Amino acid sequence: QVQVVESGGGLVQAGGSLRISCTSSGLRFDDYAMGWFRQAPGKEREGVSCISWKGGQLLYTDSMKGRFTISRDNAKNTLYLQMNSLKPEDTAMYYCAARYHYCSFSQTDFDYWGQGTQVTVSS
């Protein structure tokens, strides 16, 4: 049984930083591209960032470029998202998802999803 679990969310002030993590079990982690998505209250879920299975392909939504950094540690089956210069509009539930090999921002391309971790940025 595949499990994907996010952690590290919390409350942070605007301008601050936070690193969220995602661990997985039940799948061969280094065969999967891993993506971060987020959903703010009253809004649709959107892609944030994605890293391919070997780390050679990176995707970022334009509004996150330069502020967010995605990385992975295949030895630990863990995905990270370092978020700097946070803004109140970054407040959302952040989800981790897995798909085979290559990145996508199409949510239907992802096979496995976590339950999310809440990030709240206060002004």
PDB file of N, CA and C in Angstrom, residues 3-73:
ATOM      1  N   GLN A   3       1.832   5.001   0.639  1.00  0.00           N
ATOM      2  CA  GLN A   3       1.485   6.116   1.535  1.00  0.00           C
ATOM      3  C   GLN A   3       2.376   7.302   1.222  1.00  0.00           C
ATOM      4  N   VAL A   4       1.755   8.464   1.193  1.00  0.00           N
ATOM      5  CA  VAL A   4       2.462   9.720   0.992  1.00  0.00           C
ATOM      6  C   VAL A   4       2.050  10.638   2.131  1.00  0.00           C
ATOM      7  N   VAL A   5       3.036  11.147   2.877  1.00  0.00           N
ATOM      8  CA  VAL A   5       2.723  11.911   4.078  1.00  0.00           C
ATOM      9  C   VAL A   5       3.523  13.204   4.106  1.00  0.00           C
ATOM     10  N   GLU A   6       2.815  14.317   4.182  1.00  0.00           N
ATOM     11  CA  GLU A   6       3.452  15.627   4.278  1.00  0.00           C
ATOM     12  C   GLU A   6       3.621  16.022   5.743  1.00  0.00           C
ATOM     13  N   SER A   7       4.608  16.868   5.987  1.00  0.00           N
ATOM     14  CA  SER A   7       4.819  17.381   7.342  1.00  0.00           C
ATOM     15  C   SER A   7       5.547  18.709   7.270  1.00  0.00           C
ATOM     16  N   GLY A   8       5.567  19.410   8.394  1.00  0.00           N
ATOM     17  CA  GLY A   8       6.350  20.628   8.492  1.00  0.00           C
ATOM     18  C   GLY A   8       5.588  21.919   8.318  1.00  0.00           C
ATOM     19  N   GLY A   9       4.295  21.827   8.043  1.00  0.00           N
ATOM     20  CA  GLY A   9       3.520  23.054   7.903  1.00  0.00           C
ATOM     21  C   GLY A   9       3.365  23.769   9.235  1.00  0.00           C
ATOM     22  N   GLY A  10       2.877  24.988   9.167  1.00  0.00           N
ATOM     23  CA  GLY A  10       2.687  25.754  10.391  1.00  0.00           C
ATOM     24  C   GLY A  10       2.372  27.197  10.103  1.00  0.00           C
ATOM     25  N   LEU A  11       2.481  27.999  11.142  1.00  0.00           N
ATOM     26  CA  LEU A  11       2.206  29.432  11.060  1.00  0.00           C
ATOM     27  C   LEU A  11       3.526  30.192  11.010  1.00  0.00           C
ATOM     28  N   VAL A  12       3.648  31.086  10.055  1.00  0.00           N
ATOM     29  CA  VAL A  12       4.864  31.875   9.899  1.00  0.00           C
ATOM     30  C   VAL A  12       4.479  33.296   9.519  1.00  0.00           C
ATOM     31  N   GLN A  13       5.300  34.244   9.909  1.00  0.00           N
ATOM     32  CA  GLN A  13       5.033  35.635   9.559  1.00  0.00           C
ATOM     33  C   GLN A  13       5.472  35.923   8.127  1.00  0.00           C
ATOM     34  N   ALA A  14       4.835  36.895   7.530  1.00  0.00           N
ATOM     35  CA  ALA A  14       5.210  37.315   6.184  1.00  0.00           C
ATOM     36  C   ALA A  14       6.690  37.677   6.153  1.00  0.00           C
ATOM     37  N   GLY A  15       7.346  37.234   5.091  1.00  0.00           N
ATOM     38  CA  GLY A  15       8.787  37.431   4.960  1.00  0.00           C
ATOM     39  C   GLY A  15       9.614  36.308   5.537  1.00  0.00           C
ATOM     40  N   GLY A  16       8.973  35.423   6.263  1.00  0.00           N
ATOM     41  CA  GLY A  16       9.673  34.322   6.894  1.00  0.00           C
ATOM     42  C   GLY A  16       9.867  33.137   5.975  1.00  0.00           C
ATOM     43  N   SER A  17      10.423  32.077   6.543  1.00  0.00           N
ATOM     44  CA  SER A  17      10.734  30.867   5.783  1.00  0.00           C
ATOM     45  C   SER A  17      10.159  29.641   6.479  1.00  0.00           C
ATOM     46  N   LEU A  18       9.945  28.628   5.668  1.00  0.00           N
ATOM     47  CA  LEU A  18       9.438  27.357   6.185  1.00  0.00           C
ATOM     48  C   LEU A  18       9.875  26.263   5.230  1.00  0.00           C
ATOM     49  N   ARG A  19      10.209  25.096   5.760  1.00  0.00           N
ATOM     50  CA  ARG A  19      10.505  23.950   4.910  1.00  0.00           C
ATOM     51  C   ARG A  19       9.504  22.850   5.228  1.00  0.00           C
ATOM     52  N   ILE A  20       8.818  22.409   4.221  1.00  0.00           N
ATOM     53  CA  ILE A  20       7.904  21.292   4.375  1.00  0.00           C
ATOM     54  C   ILE A  20       8.504  20.058   3.717  1.00  0.00           C
ATOM     55  N   SER A  21       8.081  18.912   4.211  1.00  0.00           N
ATOM     56  CA  SER A  21       8.643  17.645   3.750  1.00  0.00           C
ATOM     57  C   SER A  21       7.538  16.686   3.358  1.00  0.00           C
ATOM     58  N   CYS A  22       7.946  15.686   2.603  1.00  0.00           N
ATOM     59  CA  CYS A  22       7.015  14.641   2.188  1.00  0.00           C
ATOM     60  C   CYS A  22       7.771  13.328   2.147  1.00  0.00           C
ATOM     61  N   THR A  23       7.274  12.355   2.845  1.00  0.00           N
ATOM     62  CA  THR A  23       7.880  11.028   2.788  1.00  0.00           C
ATOM     63  C   THR A  23       6.907  10.047   2.152  1.00  0.00           C
ATOM     64  N   SER A  24       7.448   9.012   1.563  1.00  0.00           N
ATOM     65  CA  SER A  24       6.575   8.029   0.941  1.00  0.00           C
ATOM     66  C   SER A  24       7.036   6.630   1.278  1.00  0.00           C
ATOM     67  N   SER A  25       6.108   5.698   1.206  1.00  0.00           N
ATOM     68  CA  SER A  25       6.401   4.287   1.396  1.00  0.00           C
ATOM     69  C   SER A  25       5.511   3.489   0.469  1.00  0.00           C
ATOM     70  N   GLY A  26       5.953   2.287   0.181  1.00  0.00           N
ATOM     71  CA  GLY A  26       5.160   1.426  -0.680  1.00  0.00           C
ATOM     72  C   GLY A  26       5.388   1.637  -2.159  1.00  0.00           C
ATOM     73  N   LEU A  27       6.274   2.561  -2.512  1.00  0.00           N
ATOM     74  CA  LEU A  27       6.649   2.732  -3.912  1.00  0.00           C
ATOM     75  C   LEU A  27       8.158   2.934  -3.979  1.00  0.00           C
ATOM     76  N   ARG A  28       8.676   2.693  -5.162  1.00  0.00           N
ATOM     77  CA  ARG A  28      10.108   2.894  -5.357  1.00  0.00           C
ATOM     78  C   ARG A  28      10.316   4.381  -5.587  1.00  0.00           C
ATOM     79  N   PHE A  29      10.657   5.093  -4.541  1.00  0.00           N
ATOM     80  CA  PHE A  29      10.675   6.554  -4.545  1.00  0.00           C
ATOM     81  C   PHE A  29      11.513   7.103  -5.685  1.00  0.00           C
ATOM     82  N   ASP A  30      12.657   6.496  -5.948  1.00  0.00           N
ATOM     83  CA  ASP A  30      13.550   7.069  -6.961  1.00  0.00           C
ATOM     84  C   ASP A  30      13.113   6.758  -8.385  1.00  0.00           C
ATOM     85  N   ASP A  31      11.965   6.114  -8.561  1.00  0.00           N
ATOM     86  CA  ASP A  31      11.367   5.945  -9.883  1.00  0.00           C
ATOM     87  C   ASP A  31      10.307   6.997 -10.181  1.00  0.00           C
ATOM     88  N   TYR A  32      10.024   7.835  -9.171  1.00  0.00           N
ATOM     89  CA  TYR A  32       8.888   8.740  -9.288  1.00  0.00           C
ATOM     90  C   TYR A  32       9.284  10.206  -9.263  1.00  0.00           C
ATOM     91  N   ALA A  33       8.661  10.967 -10.163  1.00  0.00           N
ATOM     92  CA  ALA A  33       8.680  12.413 -10.048  1.00  0.00           C
ATOM     93  C   ALA A  33       7.777  12.799  -8.895  1.00  0.00           C
ATOM     94  N   MET A  34       8.174  13.846  -8.186  1.00  0.00           N
ATOM     95  CA  MET A  34       7.403  14.289  -7.027  1.00  0.00           C
ATOM     96  C   MET A  34       7.020  15.744  -7.202  1.00  0.00           C
ATOM     97  N   GLY A  35       5.772  16.027  -6.922  1.00  0.00           N
ATOM     98  CA  GLY A  35       5.280  17.386  -7.094  1.00  0.00           C
ATOM     99  C   GLY A  35       4.657  17.941  -5.837  1.00  0.00           C
ATOM    100  N   TRP A  36       4.692  19.251  -5.755  1.00  0.00           N
ATOM    101  CA  TRP A  36       3.971  19.981  -4.709  1.00  0.00           C
ATOM    102  C   TRP A  36       2.837  20.763  -5.368  1.00  0.00           C
ATOM    103  N   PHE A  37       1.683  20.669  -4.756  1.00  0.00           N
ATOM    104  CA  PHE A  37       0.516  21.431  -5.162  1.00  0.00           C
ATOM    105  C   PHE A  37      -0.018  22.146  -3.931  1.00  0.00           C
ATOM    106  N   ARG A  38      -0.851  23.162  -4.146  1.00  0.00           N
ATOM    107  CA  ARG A  38      -1.443  23.829  -2.998  1.00  0.00           C
ATOM    108  C   ARG A  38      -2.878  24.257  -3.329  1.00  0.00           C
ATOM    109  N   GLN A  39      -3.652  24.368  -2.277  1.00  0.00           N
ATOM    110  CA  GLN A  39      -5.030  24.818  -2.436  1.00  0.00           C
ATOM    111  C   GLN A  39      -5.364  25.802  -1.328  1.00  0.00           C
ATOM    112  N   ALA A  40      -5.662  27.016  -1.736  1.00  0.00           N
ATOM    113  CA  ALA A  40      -6.073  28.051  -0.794  1.00  0.00           C
ATOM    114  C   ALA A  40      -7.588  27.998  -0.631  1.00  0.00           C
ATOM    115  N   PRO A  41      -8.098  28.498   0.468  1.00  0.00           N
ATOM    116  CA  PRO A  41      -9.545  28.488   0.687  1.00  0.00           C
ATOM    117  C   PRO A  41     -10.285  29.176  -0.457  1.00  0.00           C
ATOM    118  N   GLY A  42     -11.276  28.497  -0.987  1.00  0.00           N
ATOM    119  CA  GLY A  42     -12.087  29.070  -2.045  1.00  0.00           C
ATOM    120  C   GLY A  42     -11.454  29.074  -3.412  1.00  0.00           C
ATOM    121  N   LYS A  43     -10.279  28.456  -3.529  1.00  0.00           N
ATOM    122  CA  LYS A  43      -9.576  28.434  -4.814  1.00  0.00           C
ATOM    123  C   LYS A  43      -9.323  27.000  -5.250  1.00  0.00           C
ATOM    124  N   GLU A  44      -9.028  26.846  -6.525  1.00  0.00           N
ATOM    125  CA  GLU A  44      -8.686  25.533  -7.046  1.00  0.00           C
ATOM    126  C   GLU A  44      -7.251  25.174  -6.666  1.00  0.00           C
ATOM    127  N   ARG A  45      -7.017  23.889  -6.621  1.00  0.00           N
ATOM    128  CA  ARG A  45      -5.663  23.427  -6.347  1.00  0.00           C
ATOM    129  C   ARG A  45      -4.763  23.751  -7.537  1.00  0.00           C
ATOM    130  N   GLU A  46      -3.545  24.208  -7.246  1.00  0.00           N
ATOM    131  CA  GLU A  46      -2.629  24.610  -8.303  1.00  0.00           C
ATOM    132  C   GLU A  46      -1.262  23.972  -8.091  1.00  0.00           C
ATOM    133  N   GLY A  47      -0.536  23.828  -9.174  1.00  0.00           N
ATOM    134  CA  GLY A  47       0.816  23.309  -9.086  1.00  0.00           C
ATOM    135  C   GLY A  47       1.759  24.332  -8.509  1.00  0.00           C
ATOM    136  N   VAL A  48       2.698  23.867  -7.717  1.00  0.00           N
ATOM    137  CA  VAL A  48       3.710  24.728  -7.103  1.00  0.00           C
ATOM    138  C   VAL A  48       5.078  24.428  -7.690  1.00  0.00           C
ATOM    139  N   SER A  49       5.472  23.156  -7.618  1.00  0.00           N
ATOM    140  CA  SER A  49       6.797  22.765  -8.082  1.00  0.00           C
ATOM    141  C   SER A  49       6.824  21.268  -8.295  1.00  0.00           C
ATOM    142  N   CYS A  50       7.788  20.833  -9.090  1.00  0.00           N
ATOM    143  CA  CYS A  50       7.920  19.397  -9.361  1.00  0.00           C
ATOM    144  C   CYS A  50       9.381  19.086  -9.637  1.00  0.00           C
ATOM    145  N   ILE A  51       9.796  17.897  -9.237  1.00  0.00           N
ATOM    146  CA  ILE A  51      11.160  17.436  -9.509  1.00  0.00           C
ATOM    147  C   ILE A  51      11.078  16.029 -10.069  1.00  0.00           C
ATOM    148  N   SER A  52      11.804  15.787 -11.134  1.00  0.00           N
ATOM    149  CA  SER A  52      11.742  14.483 -11.785  1.00  0.00           C
ATOM    150  C   SER A  52      12.463  13.421 -10.974  1.00  0.00           C
ATOM    151  N   TRP A  53      12.351  12.178 -11.432  1.00  0.00           N
ATOM    152  CA  TRP A  53      12.848  11.043 -10.663  1.00  0.00           C
ATOM    153  C   TRP A  53      14.335  11.124 -10.370  1.00  0.00           C
ATOM    154  N   LYS A  54      15.126  11.668 -11.295  1.00  0.00           N
ATOM    155  CA  LYS A  54      16.562  11.793 -11.066  1.00  0.00           C
ATOM    156  C   LYS A  54      16.971  13.208 -10.684  1.00  0.00           C
ATOM    157  N   GLY A  55      15.973  14.091 -10.620  1.00  0.00           N
ATOM    158  CA  GLY A  55      16.263  15.452 -10.202  1.00  0.00           C
ATOM    159  C   GLY A  55      16.699  16.381 -11.312  1.00  0.00           C
ATOM    160  N   GLY A  56      16.739  15.893 -12.537  1.00  0.00           N
ATOM    161  CA  GLY A  56      17.234  16.723 -13.618  1.00  0.00           C
ATOM    162  C   GLY A  56      16.206  17.683 -14.204  1.00  0.00           C
ATOM    163  N   GLN A  57      14.953  17.447 -13.925  1.00  0.00           N
ATOM    164  CA  GLN A  57      13.874  18.303 -14.420  1.00  0.00           C
ATOM    165  C   GLN A  57      13.206  18.979 -13.229  1.00  0.00           C
ATOM    166  N   LEU A  58      13.162  20.286 -13.259  1.00  0.00           N
ATOM    167  CA  LEU A  58      12.530  21.062 -12.196  1.00  0.00           C
ATOM    168  C   LEU A  58      11.485  21.984 -12.815  1.00  0.00           C
ATOM    169  N   LEU A  59      10.334  22.022 -12.195  1.00  0.00           N
ATOM    170  CA  LEU A  59       9.282  22.933 -12.619  1.00  0.00           C
ATOM    171  C   LEU A  59       8.873  23.806 -11.442  1.00  0.00           C
ATOM    172  N   TYR A  60       8.623  25.065 -11.731  1.00  0.00           N
ATOM    173  CA  TYR A  60       8.091  25.987 -10.734  1.00  0.00           C
ATOM    174  C   TYR A  60       7.012  26.840 -11.386  1.00  0.00           C
ATOM    175  N   THR A  61       5.970  27.090 -10.641  1.00  0.00           N
ATOM    176  CA  THR A  61       5.019  28.098 -11.072  1.00  0.00           C
ATOM    177  C   THR A  61       5.705  29.452 -10.961  1.00  0.00           C
ATOM    178  N   ASP A  62       5.417  30.350 -11.907  1.00  0.00           N
ATOM    179  CA  ASP A  62       6.146  31.619 -11.994  1.00  0.00           C
ATOM    180  C   ASP A  62       6.168  32.387 -10.686  1.00  0.00           C
ATOM    181  N   SER A  63       5.075  32.414  -9.973  1.00  0.00           N
ATOM    182  CA  SER A  63       5.001  33.220  -8.750  1.00  0.00           C
ATOM    183  C   SER A  63       5.878  32.670  -7.630  1.00  0.00           C
ATOM    184  N   MET A  64       6.362  31.435  -7.767  1.00  0.00           N
ATOM    185  CA  MET A  64       7.211  30.824  -6.756  1.00  0.00           C
ATOM    186  C   MET A  64       8.688  30.840  -7.123  1.00  0.00           C
ATOM    187  N   LYS A  65       8.975  31.116  -8.383  1.00  0.00           N
ATOM    188  CA  LYS A  65      10.378  31.105  -8.810  1.00  0.00           C
ATOM    189  C   LYS A  65      11.185  32.111  -8.014  1.00  0.00           C
ATOM    190  N   GLY A  66      12.341  31.668  -7.556  1.00  0.00           N
ATOM    191  CA  GLY A  66      13.212  32.539  -6.779  1.00  0.00           C
ATOM    192  C   GLY A  66      12.888  32.563  -5.301  1.00  0.00           C
ATOM    193  N   ARG A  67      11.717  32.080  -4.914  1.00  0.00           N
ATOM    194  CA  ARG A  67      11.352  32.043  -3.499  1.00  0.00           C
ATOM    195  C   ARG A  67      11.292  30.614  -2.962  1.00  0.00           C
ATOM    196  N   PHE A  68      10.844  29.698  -3.795  1.00  0.00           N
ATOM    197  CA  PHE A  68      10.697  28.303  -3.368  1.00  0.00           C
ATOM    198  C   PHE A  68      11.762  27.440  -4.035  1.00  0.00           C
ATOM    199  N   THR A  69      12.243  26.444  -3.319  1.00  0.00           N
ATOM    200  CA  THR A  69      13.211  25.501  -3.866  1.00  0.00           C
ATOM    201  C   THR A  69      12.773  24.086  -3.530  1.00  0.00           C
ATOM    202  N   ILE A  70      12.626  23.278  -4.571  1.00  0.00           N
ATOM    203  CA  ILE A  70      12.262  21.880  -4.382  1.00  0.00           C
ATOM    204  C   ILE A  70      13.532  21.040  -4.411  1.00  0.00           C
ATOM    205  N   SER A  71      13.551  19.997  -3.603  1.00  0.00           N
ATOM    206  CA  SER A  71      14.688  19.075  -3.599  1.00  0.00           C
ATOM    207  C   SER A  71      14.207  17.712  -3.121  1.00  0.00           C
ATOM    208  N   ARG A  72      15.042  16.731  -3.332  1.00  0.00           N
ATOM    209  CA  ARG A  72      14.686  15.389  -2.901  1.00  0.00           C
ATOM    210  C   ARG A  72      15.922  14.656  -2.402  1.00  0.00           C
ATOM    211  N   ASP A  73      15.704  13.763  -1.462  1.00  0.00           N
ATOM    212  CA  ASP A  73      16.751  12.879  -0.964  1.00  0.00           C
ATOM    213  C   ASP A  73      16.250  11.456  -1.174  1.00  0.00           C
TER     214      ASP A  73
END
